[in-house]
PDB file of C-alpha atoms in Angstrom:
ATOM      1  CA  MET A 192       0.000   0.000   0.000  1.00 41.00           C
ATOM      2  CA  ARG A 193       1.331   3.481  -0.861  1.00 42.00           C
ATOM      3  CA  THR A 194       1.575   5.612   2.205  1.00 45.00           C
ATOM      4  CA  VAL A 195       1.313   9.375   2.489  1.00 46.00           C
ATOM      5  CA  ASP A 196       5.109   9.543   2.284  1.00 43.00           C
ATOM      6  CA  GLY A 197       5.199   7.677  -1.039  1.00 44.00           C
ATOM      7  CA  GLY A 198       5.466   3.854  -0.655  1.00 45.00           C
ATOM      8  CA  PRO A 199       3.755   1.408  -3.122  1.00 45.00           C
ATOM      9  CA  SER A 200       0.072   1.615  -4.115  1.00 49.00           C
ATOM     10  CA  ALA A 201      -2.915  -0.247  -2.636  1.00 50.00           C
ATOM     11  CA  GLY A 202      -5.503  -1.082  -5.326  1.00 60.00           C
ATOM     12  CA  PRO A 203      -8.868  -2.527  -4.102  1.00 63.00           C
ATOM     13  CA  THR A 204      -8.436  -0.931  -0.687  1.00 74.00           C
ATOM     14  CA  ASP A 205      -8.379   2.449  -2.431  1.00 82.00           C
ATOM     15  CA  ALA A 206     -11.747   1.777  -4.082  1.00 86.00           C
ATOM     16  CA  ARG A 207     -13.401   0.981  -0.741  1.00 86.00           C
ATOM     17  CA  ALA A 208     -11.778   3.966   0.953  1.00 85.00           C
ATOM     18  CA  LEU A 209     -12.767   6.337  -1.842  1.00 86.00           C
ATOM     19  CA  ALA A 210     -16.372   5.074  -1.737  1.00 89.00           C
ATOM     20  CA  ARG A 211     -16.388   6.107   1.934  1.00 88.00           C
ATOM     21  CA  TRP A 212     -14.885   9.448   0.879  1.00 90.00           C
ATOM     22  CA  GLU A 213     -17.739  10.123  -1.546  1.00 92.00           C
ATOM     23  CA  ALA A 214     -20.286   9.389   1.204  1.00 90.00           C
ATOM     24  CA  LEU A 215     -18.903  12.205   3.388  1.00 91.00           C
ATOM     25  CA  PRO A 216     -20.605  15.620   3.344  1.00 92.00           C
ATOM     26  CA  VAL A 217     -19.036  18.086   0.905  1.00 93.00           C
ATOM     27  CA  GLY A 218     -18.024  20.479   3.689  1.00 94.00           C
ATOM     28  CA  VAL A 219     -16.096  17.754   5.514  1.00 92.00           C
ATOM     29  CA  ARG A 220     -14.348  16.679   2.306  1.00 93.00           C
ATOM     30  CA  GLU A 221     -13.283  20.258   1.592  1.00 94.00           C
ATOM     31  CA  ARG A 222     -11.895  20.724   5.109  1.00 94.00           C
ATOM     32  CA  VAL A 223     -10.055  17.385   4.992  1.00 93.00           C
ATOM     33  CA  ASP A 224      -8.583  18.213   1.563  1.00 93.00           C
ATOM     34  CA  GLY A 225      -7.378  21.529   2.935  1.00 92.00           C
ATOM     35  CA  GLU A 226      -5.631  19.805   5.832  1.00 92.00           C
ATOM     36  CA  LEU A 227      -4.064  17.213   3.512  1.00 90.00           C
ATOM     37  CA  LEU A 228      -2.743  19.864   1.148  1.00 88.00           C
ATOM     38  CA  ARG A 229      -1.167  21.677   4.102  1.00 90.00           C
ATOM     39  CA  GLY A 230       0.457  18.420   5.254  1.00 88.00           C
ATOM     40  CA  ARG A 231      -1.606  18.359   8.453  1.00 91.00           C
ATOM     41  CA  TYR A 232      -2.508  14.651   8.444  1.00 89.00           C
ATOM     42  CA  VAL A 233      -3.304  14.402  12.156  1.00 90.00           C
ATOM     43  CA  HIS A 234      -5.885  17.179  11.831  1.00 91.00           C
ATOM     44  CA  ALA A 235      -7.339  15.482   8.740  1.00 91.00           C
ATOM     45  CA  VAL A 236      -7.726  12.195  10.664  1.00 89.00           C
ATOM     46  CA  GLY A 237      -9.415  14.108  13.483  1.00 90.00           C
ATOM     47  CA  LEU A 238     -11.925  15.620  11.075  1.00 91.00           C
ATOM     48  CA  LEU A 239     -12.706  12.167   9.663  1.00 88.00           C
ATOM     49  CA  ARG A 240     -13.175  10.714  13.127  1.00 89.00           C
ATOM     50  CA  GLU A 241     -15.635  13.504  13.954  1.00 89.00           C
ATOM     51  CA  ALA A 242     -17.532  13.073  10.692  1.00 89.00           C
ATOM     52  CA  GLU A 243     -17.813   9.306  10.443  1.00 85.00           C
ATOM     53  CA  GLY A 244     -16.651   7.941  13.783  1.00 84.00           C
ATOM     54  CA  SER A 245     -13.938   5.859  12.119  1.00 77.00           C
ATOM     55  CA  GLY A 246     -10.868   4.559  13.876  1.00 81.00           C
ATOM     56  CA  VAL A 247      -7.402   5.914  13.222  1.00 80.00           C
ATOM     57  CA  GLY A 248      -6.446   2.974  10.953  1.00 83.00           C
ATOM     58  CA  GLU A 249      -9.570   3.306   8.801  1.00 83.00           C
ATOM     59  CA  GLY A 250      -9.107   7.057   8.613  1.00 84.00           C
ATOM     60  CA  ARG A 251      -5.481   6.619   7.588  1.00 87.00           C
ATOM     61  CA  GLN A 252      -6.445   4.287   4.716  1.00 87.00           C
ATOM     62  CA  LEU A 253      -9.003   6.782   3.462  1.00 89.00           C
ATOM     63  CA  LEU A 254      -6.538   9.680   3.716  1.00 89.00           C
ATOM     64  CA  GLU A 255      -3.798   7.780   1.903  1.00 89.00           C
ATOM     65  CA  ALA A 256      -6.163   6.967  -0.961  1.00 89.00           C
ATOM     66  CA  ARG A 257      -7.375  10.568  -1.110  1.00 90.00           C
ATOM     67  CA  HIS A 258      -3.823  11.909  -0.948  1.00 88.00           C
ATOM     68  CA  ARG A 259      -2.909   9.836  -4.024  1.00 86.00           C
ATOM     69  CA  GLN A 260      -5.825  11.468  -5.860  1.00 86.00           C
ATOM     70  CA  LEU A 261      -4.761  14.961  -4.852  1.00 85.00           C
ATOM     71  CA  ARG A 262      -1.076  14.490  -5.569  1.00 81.00           C
ATOM     72  CA  PRO A 263      -0.403  12.043  -8.388  1.00 70.00           C
ATOM     73  CA  ALA A 264       3.066  10.564  -8.734  1.00 70.00           C
ATOM     74  CA  PRO A 265       5.590  12.977 -10.225  1.00 73.00           C
ATOM     75  CA  PRO A 266       6.623  12.408 -13.845  1.00 69.00           C
ATOM     76  CA  ASP A 267       9.854  10.565 -14.582  1.00 70.00           C
ATOM     77  CA  PRO A 268      12.504  13.308 -14.816  1.00 67.00           C
ATOM     78  CA  LEU A 269      14.692  11.276 -17.186  1.00 68.00           C
ATOM     79  CA  ALA A 270      11.827  10.734 -19.626  1.00 69.00           C
ATOM     80  CA  ASP A 271      10.976  14.424 -19.487  1.00 73.00           C
ATOM     81  CA  ALA A 272      14.609  15.420 -20.052  1.00 75.00           C
ATOM     82  CA  GLU A 273      14.883  13.145 -23.070  1.00 75.00           C
ATOM     83  CA  ALA A 274      11.624  14.471 -24.527  1.00 78.00           C
ATOM     84  CA  LEU A 275      12.797  18.045 -24.042  1.00 78.00           C
ATOM     85  CA  THR A 276      16.166  17.255 -25.641  1.00 80.00           C
ATOM     86  CA  GLY A 277      14.347  15.777 -28.642  1.00 79.00           C
ATOM     87  CA  ARG A 278      12.158  18.869 -28.995  1.00 81.00           C
ATOM     88  CA  VAL A 279      15.182  21.189 -28.813  1.00 82.00           C
ATOM     89  CA  ALA A 280      17.070  19.077 -31.350  1.00 83.00           C
ATOM     90  CA  ALA A 281      14.069  19.176 -33.704  1.00 84.00           C
ATOM     91  CA  ALA A 282      13.787  22.950 -33.329  1.00 84.00           C
ATOM     92  CA  LEU A 283      17.485  23.345 -34.140  1.00 85.00           C
ATOM     93  CA  GLY A 284      17.314  20.853 -37.001  1.00 84.00           C
ATOM     94  CA  VAL A 285      19.819  18.520 -35.335  1.00 79.00           C
ATOM     95  CA  PRO A 286      19.327  14.742 -35.674  1.00 79.00           C
ATOM     96  CA  PHE A 287      18.401  13.163 -32.340  1.00 74.00           C
ATOM     97  CA  ARG A 288      17.968   9.514 -31.392  1.00 73.00           C
ATOM     98  CA  SER A 289      16.436   8.599 -28.046  1.00 67.00           C
ATOM     99  CA  ARG A 290      18.142   6.106 -25.767  1.00 66.00           C
ATOM    100  CA  ALA A 291      15.539   3.507 -26.747  1.00 64.00           C
ATOM    101  CA  GLU A 292      16.324   4.023 -30.437  1.00 66.00           C
ATOM    102  CA  GLN A 293      20.062   3.900 -29.763  1.00 66.00           C
ATOM    103  CA  SER A 294      19.797   0.642 -27.834  1.00 66.00           C
ATOM    104  CA  GLY A 295      17.449  -0.971 -30.340  1.00 62.00           C
ATOM    105  CA  ALA A 296      14.644  -1.331 -27.794  1.00 59.00           C
ATOM    106  CA  GLY A 297      11.314  -2.124 -29.391  1.00 54.00           C
ATOM    107  CA  ARG A 298      12.825  -3.634 -32.543  1.00 55.00           C
ATOM    108  CA  PRO A 299      12.256  -7.335 -33.149  1.00 53.00           C
ATOM    109  CA  ARG A 300      15.360  -9.453 -32.826  1.00 56.00           C
ATOM    110  CA  ALA A 301      16.718 -11.082 -35.937  1.00 56.00           C
ATOM    111  CA  GLU A 302      16.009 -14.795 -35.975  1.00 57.00           C
ATOM    112  CA  ARG A 303      18.908 -17.157 -36.193  1.00 58.00           C
ATOM    113  CA  PRO A 304      18.897 -19.636 -39.073  1.00 56.00           C
TER     114      PRO A 304
END
């Protein structure tokens, strides 16, 4: 399971937690989102406990799932750098081959006789 600090993702647990999220009143969801975006997770858990009477563990699961929605994983900086390099090369009219093209990735291997 991906935690608030960035571990791996959960899957089905997220779906159950997010269904609980949708059942909360809009005002509570807005206040909890505000606390999450400020990094105030303890306050966010407290708001959930007030609103739905959940335990700390259940509240934590819901907040982790919601946090993943609010802050998706950052893009791969190497992929972005390579894409930017390709765009600059194209603008300058310079030939550019990506690392995948240079290594032959994606090309079928020649069959041996």
